[in-house]
CSV table of C-alpha atoms in Angstrom, one decimal:
chain,number,residue,atom,x,y,z
E,20,MET,CA,97.5,103.3,77.7
E,21,MET,CA,100.6,102.9,80.0
E,22,LEU,CA,98.8,101.5,82.9
E,23,HIS,CA,100.6,98.1,82.5
E,24,ASN,CA,103.9,99.9,82.6
E,25,ARG,CA,103.3,102.0,85.7
E,26,ILE,CA,100.4,100.7,87.8
E,27,SER,CA,100.6,97.3,89.8
E,28,VAL,CA,97.9,95.4,91.9
E,29,ASP,CA,99.5,92.8,94.1
E,30,PRO,CA,97.6,91.2,97.1
E,31,GLU,CA,100.9,91.3,99.1
E,32,ILE,CA,101.4,94.9,98.7
E,33,ARG,CA,99.1,97.4,100.3
E,34,HIS,CA,96.4,94.8,100.6
E,35,GLY,CA,96.0,94.7,96.7
E,36,LYS,CA,95.7,98.5,96.3
E,37,PRO,CA,96.8,99.7,92.9
E,38,CYS,CA,100.3,101.1,93.5
E,39,ILE,CA,102.8,102.9,91.2
E,40,LYS,CA,104.9,99.7,90.0
E,41,GLY,CA,108.0,99.3,91.9
E,42,THR,CA,106.9,101.1,94.8
E,43,ARG,CA,104.5,100.9,97.8
E,44,ILE,CA,103.0,104.3,96.8
E,45,PRO,CA,99.4,103.6,96.1
E,46,VAL,CA,97.4,105.3,93.4
E,47,TYR,CA,94.8,107.0,95.8
E,48,LEU,CA,97.7,108.8,97.7
E,49,ILE,CA,98.8,110.4,94.3
E,50,LEU,CA,95.2,111.5,93.5
E,51,ASP,CA,94.7,112.6,97.0
E,52,LEU,CA,97.5,114.9,96.8
E,53,LEU,CA,96.6,116.3,93.4
E,54,GLY,CA,93.0,116.7,94.5
E,55,GLY,CA,94.3,118.6,97.6
E,56,GLY,CA,96.0,121.2,95.5
E,57,SER,CA,99.7,119.5,95.2
E,58,SER,CA,101.5,120.3,92.1
E,59,VAL,CA,103.0,117.3,89.9
E,60,GLU,CA,106.5,119.2,90.6
E,61,GLU,CA,105.7,119.2,94.5
E,62,ILE,CA,104.8,115.4,94.5
E,63,LEU,CA,107.8,114.6,92.5
E,64,ASP,CA,109.9,116.7,95.2
E,65,ASP,CA,108.3,114.7,97.9
E,66,TYR,CA,108.7,111.3,96.2
E,67,PRO,CA,111.8,111.6,94.3
E,68,ASP,CA,111.7,108.0,93.2
E,69,LEU,CA,108.6,108.7,90.9
E,70,LYS,CA,108.5,110.2,87.4
E,71,THR,CA,106.1,112.5,85.7
E,72,GLU,CA,104.8,109.4,83.9
E,73,ASP,CA,103.9,107.6,87.0
E,74,ILE,CA,101.8,110.6,88.0
E,75,ARG,CA,100.1,110.6,84.5
E,76,ALA,CA,99.4,106.9,84.9
E,77,CYS,CA,97.5,107.6,88.1
E,78,LEU,CA,95.4,109.8,86.3
E,79,GLU,CA,94.8,107.6,83.5
E,80,TYR,CA,94.0,104.9,86.1
E,81,ALA,CA,91.3,107.1,87.9
E,82,SER,CA,90.0,107.9,84.3
E,83,VAL,CA,89.5,104.2,83.1
E,84,ILE,CA,88.6,102.4,86.2
E,85,PRO,CA,85.2,102.7,87.0
E,86,ASN,CA,85.0,101.0,90.3
E,87,HIS,CA,85.8,103.8,92.8
E,88,HIS,CA,86.3,101.4,95.6
E,89,LEU,CA,89.5,100.5,94.2
E,90,LEU,CA,90.9,104.0,94.6
E,91,THR,CA,90.0,104.5,98.2
E,92,LYS,CA,91.9,104.2,101.3
E,93,GLY,CA,89.4,101.8,103.1
């Protein structure tokens, strides 16, 4: 599990929403992009600071965190 290396939750960043570590990019944004049909390559092109492992960590996070409200925008 790579979550501890790639995903962080900090109440000072994005109101505590899970983000890709070292960025202000929330997990839900990446999941929304993937769900909307964007490919990993397209996301990496749009967010050049991200790595493929960051995208995988977002997917892993979504699969192991049962509390869906942590992933939502609201």
